[in-house]
XYZ file of C-alpha atoms in Angstrom:
205
model
C 5.143 83.733 -23.803
C 4.016 80.187 -23.025
C 2.149 80.250 -19.665
C 2.764 77.890 -16.753
C 5.818 76.300 -18.363
C 9.059 75.510 -16.571
C 11.910 77.173 -18.431
C 15.401 75.590 -18.520
C 18.531 77.346 -17.388
C 20.242 79.560 -19.938
C 22.581 77.094 -21.586
C 23.990 77.509 -25.071
C 21.987 75.310 -27.443
C 19.366 74.485 -24.789
C 15.768 74.073 -25.885
C 12.615 75.494 -24.313
C 9.014 74.191 -24.500
C 7.748 77.107 -26.587
C 10.349 76.405 -29.319
C 9.398 72.709 -29.452
C 5.642 73.327 -29.549
C 6.001 75.898 -32.303
C 7.948 73.407 -34.471
C 5.509 70.527 -33.888
C 2.384 72.423 -34.961
C 0.829 71.024 -38.161
C -2.281 72.510 -39.819
C -5.115 70.096 -40.640
C -5.418 67.884 -42.578
C -2.329 65.979 -41.427
C -1.396 62.351 -40.720
C 1.601 60.401 -39.412
C 2.391 56.674 -39.138
C 2.788 55.126 -35.698
C 4.057 51.923 -34.095
C 2.738 51.314 -30.585
C 4.316 48.868 -28.139
C 2.110 47.446 -25.415
C 3.765 45.475 -22.639
C 1.973 42.907 -20.500
C 2.960 40.348 -17.879
C 1.027 37.813 -19.961
C 3.147 38.400 -23.067
C 6.746 37.301 -23.679
C 7.324 40.383 -25.833
C 5.427 43.684 -26.189
C 2.504 43.644 -28.608
C 3.391 45.724 -31.688
C 0.523 47.696 -33.197
C 0.974 49.908 -36.240
C -1.188 52.281 -38.210
C -1.582 56.037 -38.496
C -2.844 59.066 -36.633
C -4.818 61.577 -38.670
C -6.265 64.989 -37.984
C -8.697 65.550 -40.881
C -9.962 68.832 -39.426
C -9.357 71.074 -36.449
C -11.875 69.261 -34.191
C -11.177 65.607 -35.032
C -8.418 63.134 -34.164
C -8.414 59.664 -35.759
C -6.321 56.635 -34.763
C -6.325 53.912 -37.436
C -4.808 50.541 -36.525
C -3.679 48.522 -39.569
C -2.059 45.479 -37.877
C -2.271 43.044 -36.135
C -5.975 43.931 -36.362
C -8.033 46.652 -38.016
C -9.634 49.296 -35.804
C -10.492 52.988 -36.126
C -10.957 55.306 -33.163
C -12.434 58.739 -33.896
C -12.311 61.433 -31.205
C -14.477 64.495 -31.682
C -16.396 66.931 -29.479
C -15.861 65.051 -26.234
C -16.831 61.651 -27.646
C -14.901 58.636 -28.910
C -16.182 56.125 -31.460
C -14.415 52.791 -31.969
C -15.114 50.739 -35.105
C -13.804 47.249 -35.912
C -14.491 45.109 -38.952
C -17.517 42.872 -38.402
C -18.663 44.737 -35.276
C -21.084 47.556 -34.679
C -19.283 50.826 -33.822
C -19.504 51.845 -30.174
C -19.403 55.403 -28.875
C -18.832 56.770 -25.394
C -17.911 59.987 -23.611
C -14.206 60.728 -23.224
C -14.819 61.143 -19.489
C -15.088 57.334 -19.367
C -11.664 56.875 -20.966
C -9.094 59.285 -19.485
C -6.314 57.768 -21.630
C -8.178 58.805 -24.809
C -8.969 62.201 -23.337
C -5.260 62.557 -22.634
C -4.423 61.554 -26.202
C -6.721 64.214 -27.598
C -5.493 66.859 -25.179
C -1.808 66.146 -25.799
C -1.457 64.960 -29.399
C -4.356 67.074 -30.665
C -3.057 70.222 -28.961
C 0.467 69.531 -30.245
C -0.661 69.293 -33.864
C -2.897 72.335 -33.461
C -0.038 74.335 -31.975
C -2.333 75.221 -29.061
C 0.235 75.874 -26.346
C -2.318 77.509 -24.051
C -4.604 74.447 -24.100
C -1.678 72.129 -23.489
C -0.488 74.232 -20.544
C -3.973 74.145 -19.026
C -4.020 70.343 -19.075
C -0.356 69.619 -18.243
C 2.650 70.950 -16.367
C 5.273 71.230 -19.109
C 9.063 71.035 -18.924
C 11.818 70.510 -21.489
C 15.486 69.590 -21.626
C 18.138 68.777 -24.203
C 19.032 70.630 -27.387
C 17.144 71.561 -30.527
C 18.573 68.489 -32.261
C 17.862 66.076 -29.404
C 15.076 67.273 -27.108
C 12.706 65.877 -24.479
C 9.349 67.421 -23.550
C 7.607 66.105 -20.412
C 3.860 66.546 -19.780
C 2.550 65.920 -16.247
C -1.280 65.814 -16.032
C -3.017 68.496 -13.988
C -6.502 66.934 -14.123
C -7.140 64.424 -11.328
C -8.886 61.776 -13.463
C -5.982 61.514 -15.920
C -3.341 61.839 -13.178
C -4.921 58.831 -11.457
C -3.938 56.634 -14.412
C -1.006 58.452 -16.063
C 2.089 59.745 -14.214
C 3.520 61.621 -17.164
C 3.979 61.636 -20.929
C 7.468 62.071 -22.392
C 7.897 63.248 -25.971
C 11.255 62.763 -27.681
C 12.316 64.353 -30.922
C 14.884 66.060 -33.122
C 14.305 69.462 -34.638
C 10.734 69.615 -35.941
C 10.275 65.821 -35.852
C 8.414 64.166 -32.969
C 9.909 60.652 -32.941
C 8.138 58.996 -30.039
C 5.763 59.385 -27.118
C 6.368 57.424 -23.916
C 3.413 57.180 -21.532
C 4.218 56.179 -17.959
C 1.121 54.831 -16.196
C 0.519 54.896 -12.461
C 0.341 51.106 -12.646
C 1.738 48.816 -15.323
C 4.517 49.108 -17.866
C 5.731 52.019 -19.949
C 3.881 52.366 -23.261
C 5.980 53.619 -26.172
C 4.594 54.958 -29.463
C 7.000 55.573 -32.357
C 5.978 58.220 -34.871
C 6.964 59.580 -38.278
C 10.465 58.475 -39.368
C 10.943 56.312 -36.273
C 7.700 54.430 -37.021
C 8.619 53.884 -40.675
C 12.029 52.508 -39.650
C 10.418 50.205 -37.076
C 7.973 48.775 -39.626
C 10.783 48.229 -42.141
C 12.981 46.468 -39.557
C 10.174 44.340 -38.113
C 11.110 42.256 -35.064
C 14.745 43.324 -35.440
C 13.919 46.957 -34.628
C 15.538 48.533 -31.584
C 12.530 50.592 -30.549
C 14.230 52.484 -27.743
C 17.081 53.569 -30.034
C 14.612 54.643 -32.718
C 13.085 57.124 -30.288
C 16.381 58.949 -30.240
C 18.358 58.171 -33.355
C 17.182 58.709 -36.962
C 17.646 55.587 -39.030
C 18.603 53.319 -36.091
C 16.698 50.190 -37.107
C 18.473 47.252 -35.538
C 21.413 46.749 -33.183
């Protein structure tokens, strides 16, 4: 039984957090493409960043950015190291970057299938059906809650299609994953990113 998790009402076809987390677990090594959209008042359109997330072993999470620049962030044992071409890598404690700590706690725990660790760090709720579900993570830890209101994961079956991070201040940040990310890259600027979170193969509308 998944601890500290809000369970939905008994509705035919309804989904519960434990079912979702069990389907999302992936043993290391594993990787998935991503497309990240970063909004800013200084930009006419969100900045599109694409690359891949990788979990080469049980203790390590890697975020590789391929475009529009090259950057690798490695998270391991409470420390993050960021490397860019032509620059010396810099390392710092995750306590200095709650958004990266949140990434490791959420995405890392999801891939590891560690429901207990996820429930310690977040209040978890779910809604929808097994073919169109939403999992919401609300931070318990004060440092992360000061910058992130909640993290919404959207998917279908065993596929996590996108993660939407809602900050305390600023705009929603959306990250497309797996099939949604591949469709977004193929469609380029014509991609309907919000639709891709929900609908397999929805590239442009």
